[in-house]
XYZ file of C-alpha atoms in Angstrom:
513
model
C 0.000 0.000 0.000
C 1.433 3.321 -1.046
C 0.188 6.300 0.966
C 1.476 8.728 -1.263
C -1.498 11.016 -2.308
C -1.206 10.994 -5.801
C -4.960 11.447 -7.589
C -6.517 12.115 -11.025
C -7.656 15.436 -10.861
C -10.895 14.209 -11.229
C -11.413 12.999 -7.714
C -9.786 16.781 -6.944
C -12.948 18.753 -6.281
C -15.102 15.984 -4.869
C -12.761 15.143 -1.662
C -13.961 17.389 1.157
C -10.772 15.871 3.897
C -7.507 16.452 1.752
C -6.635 20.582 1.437
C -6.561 20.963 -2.386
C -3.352 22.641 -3.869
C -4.522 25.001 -6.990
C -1.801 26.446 -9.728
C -2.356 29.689 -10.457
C -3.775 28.560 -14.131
C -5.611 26.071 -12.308
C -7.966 29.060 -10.465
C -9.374 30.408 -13.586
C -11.451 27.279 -14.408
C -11.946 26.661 -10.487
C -13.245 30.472 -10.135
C -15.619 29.420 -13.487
C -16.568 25.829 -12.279
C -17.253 27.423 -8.691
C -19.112 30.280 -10.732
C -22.086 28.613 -11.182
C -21.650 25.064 -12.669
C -21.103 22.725 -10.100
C -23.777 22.275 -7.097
C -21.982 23.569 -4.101
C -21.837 19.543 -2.382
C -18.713 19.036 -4.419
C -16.883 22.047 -3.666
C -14.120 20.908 -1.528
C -14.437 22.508 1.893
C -10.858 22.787 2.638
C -9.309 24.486 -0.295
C -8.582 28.064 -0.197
C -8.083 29.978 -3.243
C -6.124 33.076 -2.957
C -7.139 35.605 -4.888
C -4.632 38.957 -5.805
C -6.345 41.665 -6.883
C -4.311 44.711 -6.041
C -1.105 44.113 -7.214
C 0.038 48.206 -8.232
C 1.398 48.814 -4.922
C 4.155 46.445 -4.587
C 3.859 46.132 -0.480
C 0.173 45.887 -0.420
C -1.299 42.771 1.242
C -3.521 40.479 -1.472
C -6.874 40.140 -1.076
C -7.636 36.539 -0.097
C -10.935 35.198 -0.719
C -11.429 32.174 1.306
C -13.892 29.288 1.197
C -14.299 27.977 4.020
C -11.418 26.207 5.412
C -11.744 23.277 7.015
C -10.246 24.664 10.491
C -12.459 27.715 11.033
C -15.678 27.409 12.958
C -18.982 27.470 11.046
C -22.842 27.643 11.952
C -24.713 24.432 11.486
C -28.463 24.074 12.565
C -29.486 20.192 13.123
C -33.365 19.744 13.317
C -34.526 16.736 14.460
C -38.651 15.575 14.210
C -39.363 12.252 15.741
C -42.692 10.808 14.478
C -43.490 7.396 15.832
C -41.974 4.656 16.720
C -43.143 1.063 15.619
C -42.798 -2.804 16.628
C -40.692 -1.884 20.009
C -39.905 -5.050 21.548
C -40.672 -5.079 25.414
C -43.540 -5.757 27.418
C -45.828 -3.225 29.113
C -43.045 -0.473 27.974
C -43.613 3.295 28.521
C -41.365 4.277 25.747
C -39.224 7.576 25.931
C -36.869 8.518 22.314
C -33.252 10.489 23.341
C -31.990 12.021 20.633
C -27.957 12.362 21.372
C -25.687 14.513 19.041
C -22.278 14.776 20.354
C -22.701 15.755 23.938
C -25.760 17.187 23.631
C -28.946 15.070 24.451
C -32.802 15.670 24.472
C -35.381 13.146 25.722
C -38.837 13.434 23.614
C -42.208 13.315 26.452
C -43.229 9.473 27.481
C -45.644 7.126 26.092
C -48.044 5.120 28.290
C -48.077 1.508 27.722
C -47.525 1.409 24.371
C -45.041 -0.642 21.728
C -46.296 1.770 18.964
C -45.813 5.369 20.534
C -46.847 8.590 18.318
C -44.907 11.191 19.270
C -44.086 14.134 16.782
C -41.429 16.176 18.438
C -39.498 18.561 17.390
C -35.757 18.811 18.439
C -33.192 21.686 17.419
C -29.057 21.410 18.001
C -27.095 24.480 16.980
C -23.280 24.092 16.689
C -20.541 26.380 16.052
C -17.868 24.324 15.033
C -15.256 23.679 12.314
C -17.032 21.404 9.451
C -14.607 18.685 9.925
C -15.531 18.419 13.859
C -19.172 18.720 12.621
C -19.482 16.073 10.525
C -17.425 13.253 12.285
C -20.253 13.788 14.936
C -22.375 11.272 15.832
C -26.133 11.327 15.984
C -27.633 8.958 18.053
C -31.170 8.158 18.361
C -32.298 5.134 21.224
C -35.476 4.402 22.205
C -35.520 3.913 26.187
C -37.936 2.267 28.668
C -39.946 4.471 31.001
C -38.583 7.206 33.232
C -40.057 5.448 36.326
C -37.196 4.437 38.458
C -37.683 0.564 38.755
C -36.977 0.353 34.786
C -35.634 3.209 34.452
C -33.040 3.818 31.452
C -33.360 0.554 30.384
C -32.540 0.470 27.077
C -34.776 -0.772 24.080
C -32.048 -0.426 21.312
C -30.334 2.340 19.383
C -29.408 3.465 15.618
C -26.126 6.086 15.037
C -25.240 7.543 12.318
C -22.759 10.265 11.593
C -23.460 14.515 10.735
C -21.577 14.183 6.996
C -23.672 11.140 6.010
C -26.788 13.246 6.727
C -25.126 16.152 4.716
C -24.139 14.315 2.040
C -27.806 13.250 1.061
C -29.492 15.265 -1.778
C -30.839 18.353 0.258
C -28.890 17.340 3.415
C -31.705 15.581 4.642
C -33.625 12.394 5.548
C -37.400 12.665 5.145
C -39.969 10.720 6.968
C -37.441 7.462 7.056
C -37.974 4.593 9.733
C -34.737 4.015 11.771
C -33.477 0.469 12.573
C -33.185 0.150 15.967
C -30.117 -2.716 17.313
C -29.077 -3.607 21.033
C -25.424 -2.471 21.622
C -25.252 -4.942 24.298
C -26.547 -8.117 22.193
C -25.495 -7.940 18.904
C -27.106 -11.284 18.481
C -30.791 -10.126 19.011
C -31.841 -8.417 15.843
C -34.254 -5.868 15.378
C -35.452 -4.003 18.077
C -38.348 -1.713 16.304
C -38.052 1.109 14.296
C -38.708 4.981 14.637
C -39.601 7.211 12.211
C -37.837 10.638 11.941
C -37.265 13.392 9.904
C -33.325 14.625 10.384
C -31.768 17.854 8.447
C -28.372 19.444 8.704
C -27.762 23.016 7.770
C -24.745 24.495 6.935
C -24.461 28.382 6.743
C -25.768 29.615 2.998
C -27.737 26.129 2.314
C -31.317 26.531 1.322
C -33.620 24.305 2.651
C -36.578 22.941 1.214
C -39.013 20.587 2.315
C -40.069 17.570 0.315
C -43.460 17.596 -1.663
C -45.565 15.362 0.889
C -45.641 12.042 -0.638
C -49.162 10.160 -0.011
C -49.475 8.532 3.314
C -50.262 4.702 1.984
C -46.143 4.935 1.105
C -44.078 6.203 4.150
C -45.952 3.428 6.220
C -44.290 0.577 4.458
C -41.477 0.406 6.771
C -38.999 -1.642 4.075
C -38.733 0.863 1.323
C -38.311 3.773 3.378
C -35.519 2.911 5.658
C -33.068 5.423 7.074
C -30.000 4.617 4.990
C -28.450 6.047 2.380
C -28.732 4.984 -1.167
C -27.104 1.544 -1.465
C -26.779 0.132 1.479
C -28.687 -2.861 2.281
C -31.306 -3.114 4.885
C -29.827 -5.919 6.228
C -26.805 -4.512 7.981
C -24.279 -7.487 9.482
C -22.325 -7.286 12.797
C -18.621 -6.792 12.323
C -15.717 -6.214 14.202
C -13.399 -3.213 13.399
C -9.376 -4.429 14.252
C -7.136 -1.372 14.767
C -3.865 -2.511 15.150
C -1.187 -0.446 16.888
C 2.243 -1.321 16.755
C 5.007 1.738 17.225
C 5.809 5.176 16.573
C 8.963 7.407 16.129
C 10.078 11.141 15.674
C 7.559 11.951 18.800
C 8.619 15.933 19.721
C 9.642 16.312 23.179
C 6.589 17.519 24.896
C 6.878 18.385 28.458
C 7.966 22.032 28.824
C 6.725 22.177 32.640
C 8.928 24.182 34.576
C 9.133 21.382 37.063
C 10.485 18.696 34.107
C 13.406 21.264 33.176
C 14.308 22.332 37.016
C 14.835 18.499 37.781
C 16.376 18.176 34.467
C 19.271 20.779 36.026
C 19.488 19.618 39.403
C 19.356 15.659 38.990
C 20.519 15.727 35.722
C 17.300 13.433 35.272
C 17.868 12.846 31.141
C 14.642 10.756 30.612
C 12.154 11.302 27.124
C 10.043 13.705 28.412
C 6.851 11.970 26.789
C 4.673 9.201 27.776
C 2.742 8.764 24.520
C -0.569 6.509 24.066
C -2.627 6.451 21.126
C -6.563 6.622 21.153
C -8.741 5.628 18.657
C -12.166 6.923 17.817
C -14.624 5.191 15.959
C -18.704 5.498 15.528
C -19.021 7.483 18.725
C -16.546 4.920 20.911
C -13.329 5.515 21.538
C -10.544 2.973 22.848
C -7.236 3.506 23.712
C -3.823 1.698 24.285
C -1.581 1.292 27.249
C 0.846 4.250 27.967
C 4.164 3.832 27.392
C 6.031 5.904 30.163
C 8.995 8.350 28.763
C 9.345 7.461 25.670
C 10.292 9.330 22.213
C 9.472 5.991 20.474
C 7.328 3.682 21.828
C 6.496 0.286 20.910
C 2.430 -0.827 21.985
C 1.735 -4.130 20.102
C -1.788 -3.670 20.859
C -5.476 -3.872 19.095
C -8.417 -2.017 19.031
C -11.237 -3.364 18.644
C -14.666 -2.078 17.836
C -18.074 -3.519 17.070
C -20.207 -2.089 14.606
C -22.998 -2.657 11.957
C -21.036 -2.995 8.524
C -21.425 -1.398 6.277
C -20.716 1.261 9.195
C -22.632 5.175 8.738
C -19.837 6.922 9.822
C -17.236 7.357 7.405
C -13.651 8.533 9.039
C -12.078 6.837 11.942
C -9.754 8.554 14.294
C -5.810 7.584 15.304
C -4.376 9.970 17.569
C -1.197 10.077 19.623
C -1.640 11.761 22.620
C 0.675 12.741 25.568
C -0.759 11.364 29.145
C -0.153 13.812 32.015
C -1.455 14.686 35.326
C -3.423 17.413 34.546
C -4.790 17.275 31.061
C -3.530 14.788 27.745
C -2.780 16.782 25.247
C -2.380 15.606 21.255
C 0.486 14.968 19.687
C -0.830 14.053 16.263
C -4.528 13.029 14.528
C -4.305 10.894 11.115
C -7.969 10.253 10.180
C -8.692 7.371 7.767
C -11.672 7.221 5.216
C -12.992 3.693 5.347
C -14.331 4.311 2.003
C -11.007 4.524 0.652
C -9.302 1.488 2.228
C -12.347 -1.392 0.844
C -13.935 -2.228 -2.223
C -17.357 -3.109 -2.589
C -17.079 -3.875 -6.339
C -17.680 -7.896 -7.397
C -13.744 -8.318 -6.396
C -14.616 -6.392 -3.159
C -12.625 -6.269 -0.196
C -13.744 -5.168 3.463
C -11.766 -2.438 4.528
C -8.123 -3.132 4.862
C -4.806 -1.042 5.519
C -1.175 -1.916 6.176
C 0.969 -2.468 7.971
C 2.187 1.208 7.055
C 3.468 4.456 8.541
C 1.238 6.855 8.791
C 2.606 10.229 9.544
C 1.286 12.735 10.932
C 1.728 16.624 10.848
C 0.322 19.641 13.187
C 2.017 22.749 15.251
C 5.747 23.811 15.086
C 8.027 22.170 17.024
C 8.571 25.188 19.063
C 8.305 24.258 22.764
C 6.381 27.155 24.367
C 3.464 26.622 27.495
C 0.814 27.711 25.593
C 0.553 26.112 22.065
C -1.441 28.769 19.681
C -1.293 25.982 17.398
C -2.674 23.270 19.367
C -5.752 22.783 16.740
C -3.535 21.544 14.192
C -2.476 18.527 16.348
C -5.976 18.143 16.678
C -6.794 17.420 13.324
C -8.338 20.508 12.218
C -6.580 22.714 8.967
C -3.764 21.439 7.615
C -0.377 20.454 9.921
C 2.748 22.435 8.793
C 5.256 20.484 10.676
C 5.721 16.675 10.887
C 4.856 15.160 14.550
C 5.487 11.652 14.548
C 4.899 8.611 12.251
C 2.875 5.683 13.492
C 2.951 1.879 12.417
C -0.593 0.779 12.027
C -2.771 -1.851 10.477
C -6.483 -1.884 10.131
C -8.460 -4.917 9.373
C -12.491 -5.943 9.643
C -14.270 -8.916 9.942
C -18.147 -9.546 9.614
C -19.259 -11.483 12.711
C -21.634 -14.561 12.300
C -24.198 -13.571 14.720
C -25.433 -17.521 15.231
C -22.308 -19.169 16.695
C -22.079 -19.590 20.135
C -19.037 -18.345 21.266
C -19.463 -15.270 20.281
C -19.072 -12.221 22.807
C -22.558 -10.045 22.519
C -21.734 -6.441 23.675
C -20.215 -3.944 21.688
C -18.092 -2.724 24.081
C -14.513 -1.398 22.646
C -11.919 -4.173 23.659
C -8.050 -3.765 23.675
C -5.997 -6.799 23.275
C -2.050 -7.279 22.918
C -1.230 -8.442 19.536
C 2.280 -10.281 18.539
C 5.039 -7.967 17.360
C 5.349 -6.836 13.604
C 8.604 -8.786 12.033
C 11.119 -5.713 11.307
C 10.852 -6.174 7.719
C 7.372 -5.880 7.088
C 7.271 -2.278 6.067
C 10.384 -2.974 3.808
C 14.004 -2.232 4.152
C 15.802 1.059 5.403
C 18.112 2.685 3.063
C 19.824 5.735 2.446
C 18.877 8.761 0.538
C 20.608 12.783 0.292
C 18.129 15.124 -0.269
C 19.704 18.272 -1.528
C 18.148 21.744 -2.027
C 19.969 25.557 -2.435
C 18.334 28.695 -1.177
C 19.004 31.544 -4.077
C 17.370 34.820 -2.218
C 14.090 35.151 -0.259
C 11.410 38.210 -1.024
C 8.542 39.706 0.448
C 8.989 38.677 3.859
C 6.493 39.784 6.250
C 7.982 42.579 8.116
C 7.318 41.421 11.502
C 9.921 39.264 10.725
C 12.172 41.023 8.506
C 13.167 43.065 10.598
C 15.236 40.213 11.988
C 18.247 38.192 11.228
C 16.543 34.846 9.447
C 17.584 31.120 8.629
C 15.846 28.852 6.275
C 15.901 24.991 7.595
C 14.672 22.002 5.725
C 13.459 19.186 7.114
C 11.824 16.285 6.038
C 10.388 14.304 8.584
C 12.871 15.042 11.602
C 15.313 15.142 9.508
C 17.209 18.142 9.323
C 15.274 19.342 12.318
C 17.851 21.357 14.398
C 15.340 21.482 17.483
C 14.691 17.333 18.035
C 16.028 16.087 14.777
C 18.333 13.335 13.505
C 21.572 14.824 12.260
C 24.162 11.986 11.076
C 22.866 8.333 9.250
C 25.484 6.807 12.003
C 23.430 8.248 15.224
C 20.172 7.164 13.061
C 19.480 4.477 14.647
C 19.415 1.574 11.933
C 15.518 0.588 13.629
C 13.962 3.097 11.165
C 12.747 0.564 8.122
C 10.286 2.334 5.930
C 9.301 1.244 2.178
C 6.478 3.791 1.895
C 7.823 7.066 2.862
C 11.386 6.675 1.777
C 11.916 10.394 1.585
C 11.557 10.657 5.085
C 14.738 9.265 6.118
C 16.535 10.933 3.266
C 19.166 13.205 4.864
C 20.427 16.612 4.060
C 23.569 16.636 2.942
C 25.822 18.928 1.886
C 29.414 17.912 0.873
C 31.926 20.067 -0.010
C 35.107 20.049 -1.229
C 36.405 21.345 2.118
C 34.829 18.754 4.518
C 34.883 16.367 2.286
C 33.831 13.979 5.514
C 35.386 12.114 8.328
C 37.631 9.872 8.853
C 34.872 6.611 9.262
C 33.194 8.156 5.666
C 30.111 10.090 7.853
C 28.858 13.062 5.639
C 28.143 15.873 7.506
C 24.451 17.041 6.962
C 23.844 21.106 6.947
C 20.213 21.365 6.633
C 20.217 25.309 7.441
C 20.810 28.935 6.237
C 23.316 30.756 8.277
């Protein structure tokens, strides 16, 4: 599996998650497509087209005209209707619907003795959040037992689903569609009843009609109007969701608490000043590894695991390496992985399948201040400017038969230890020279003109001056990489002079003076 990101330009404008890189002959017939042609779904939300329009006076800031970019925070309306609910299985049940999105939750009023509840409630969620954090959101509707307190809470069964699958239907909505309702906690049960619900999302600048009212006889039939999108089946099978975990590398040394560096003086205490565990989110669940105390790279050999209807209706699943401290775990690095993009569902299909690759992963400068201004990069939101870490990872899924008896019936996320990855199996480590000259430099913003400046390169952490790796001897010879050769390439320059010592080590520069 290469994870280079080379695509037909085709696929450019359609792919919402990947920042899209224009040429400046390339914005014309954007500006003309995005003029009126294309329907404003396919626009992709991250790119950012800049725009000059004043060019006569030559220190004169462009105007940049920006889409919206996938870090800033936009306003999204969710509404919500919950009609009726149908076929609940449960004896003498006073039925109650929750409607969860995110954090936020709202209960609809309860139902006396009834399996077949009418309720027709109207529910409203505003957000103000970046679209990416919008649509990896998880709406959740469940369908619980009387508020009384001998039953109370008990649940009748649930159906999630996640913000961008709603948005992504024509007119970002679901109309008058019966939910299947499934026990989390016995996968092995079946259908639990269904609820019918009208569900809209709505970005800032989308119009919003309402369906022409379609005649009753039709919505009834609970089979042919089931909340799913177009081509999934209405049979959905249990599967389980394997995200294996095996090491990382290049981790930036976190902890710039006073207290770290003091002891740092005084005992001369020289220990990695990170203790790194990676969490995993997935369909509203998340699961995380052990923590690896003080360690720049640290080696988990553990799984993931997750339980899910397949196909799932949530699209992106969530690795991120995260610091653990005392007072609050901060993130190191997010890679998010499109499910859609790993499998197949052609007639030579394939379930969703990845690796064992690298994955790296890019967010904030490396600059070690307290406060991070940048912390929303590591995050996962905009686009990372400086590389983090890398993380060996595989991803595998399996559909579940339902009828065998050994089978474990919650959907709890489990974490298991897994047997260590052979050395070779993300091919062999060689050596590469990356070379690059800096000419002259213009139009540098005057804040920092007015200083003395240095140009670095770096490719992964090499070449980094800060935490990076300077000499191929001092790389240690664990890093073995097929995919991302480039990373390890060095920055060498050779010149006559040093021509390089005695034992044949070139000397990388990989700054300016």
């Amino acid at each position: 599996m290469k994870l280079g990101k080379i695509k037909s330009s085709k696929d450019d404008h359609k792919r919402g998650d990947e920042p899209a890189v224009l040429d400046m002959e390339d914005l014309d017939r954007k500006a003309m497509r995005l003029a009126g042609t294309l329907d404003p779904d396919t626009i992709s939300l991250a790119s950012v087209t800049a725009v000059t329009t004043n060019v006569s006076n030559k220190r004169s800031k462009p105007d940049i005209k920006m889409e919206p970019s996938s870090g800033r925070p936009v306003d999204y309306q969710i509404s919500i209707t919950v009609i009726e609910a149908r076929q609940l299985i449960g004896l003498n049940m006073d039925p109650v619907v929750c409607v969860e999105i995110g954090d936020d939750k709202k209960y609809t009023s309860m139902k006396e003795s009834t399996n077949c509840p009418y309720y027709n409630e109207y529910f409203v969620f505003d957000f103000h959040v970046p679209p990416d954090v919008m649509f990896d959101k998880i709406i959740k509707l469940s369908v619980i037992h009387s508020k009384n307190l001998l039953r109370s809470g008990t649940l009748v069964g649930t159906f999630k689903m996640d913000v961008g699958t709603v948005y992504s239907q024509p007119e970002h909505q679901f109309y008058h569609k019966w939910a299947i309702l499934s026990d989390p906690d016995d996968i092995t049960a079946g259908c639990k009843g269904y609820i019918k619900c009208d569900i809209a999302v709505v970005g800032k600048g989308d119009n919003i009609k309402t369906p022409h009212k379609a005649n009753e006889t039709d919505e009834d039939e609970i089979e042919g109007n089931l909340l799913l999108p177009e081509g999934i089946p209405a049979e959905r099978q249990w599967a389980r969701f394997y995200v294996k975990i095996y090491r990382a590398e290049g981790l930036p040394k976190m902890n710039t608490s006073i207290m770290a560096n003091v002891k740092k003086a005084f005992i001369g205490e020289n220990r990695d000043l990170v203790d790194p565990y990676v969490q995993v989110q997935f369909a509203g669940q998340k699961g995380k590894t052990s923590v690896q105390k003080s360690s720049y790279e640290p080696i988990w050999n553990e799984q993931v695991i997750f339980t899910e209807l397949f196909p799932p209706l949530c699209k992106r699943l969530k690795v991120q390496i995260r610091d653990s401290d005392k007072v609050n775990d901060v993130a190191i690095g997010t890679h998010f992985i499109d499910l859609r993009k790993i499998s197949n569902d052609g007639d030579k299909g394939f379930l969703p399948t990845l690796g064992p690759a690298w994955v790296n992963m890019y967010g904030s400068t490396r600059q070690y201040t307290l406060m991070d201004e940048h912390q929303d990069l590591n995050d996962g939101l905009g686009e990372g400017v400086s590389f983090r870490a890398r993380l060996l990872l595989s991803i595998a899924v399996e559909i579940l038969d339902t009828t065998s008896p050994e089978i474990i019936s919650s959907t709890e996320v489990q974490v298991e230890s897994v047997s260590n990855i052979s050395e070779s199996a993300t091919g062999k480590i060689e050596e590469f020279f990356l070379f690059g000259s800096f000419l002259e430099a213009t139009m540098i913003d005057r804040k920092i003109g007015d200083k003395a400046i240095s140009f670095e390169i770096t490719i992964g952490n090499y070449g980094n001056q800060i935490d990076g790796v300077s000499k191929p001897s001092s790389a240690k010879k664990k890093k073995k990489d097929g995919e991302n050769e480039e990373e390890e390439s060095e920055l060498i320059q050779n010149s006559s002079e040093d021509e390089a010592d005695e034992d044949g080590d070139l000397v990388s520069v990989s700054s300016t003076p």
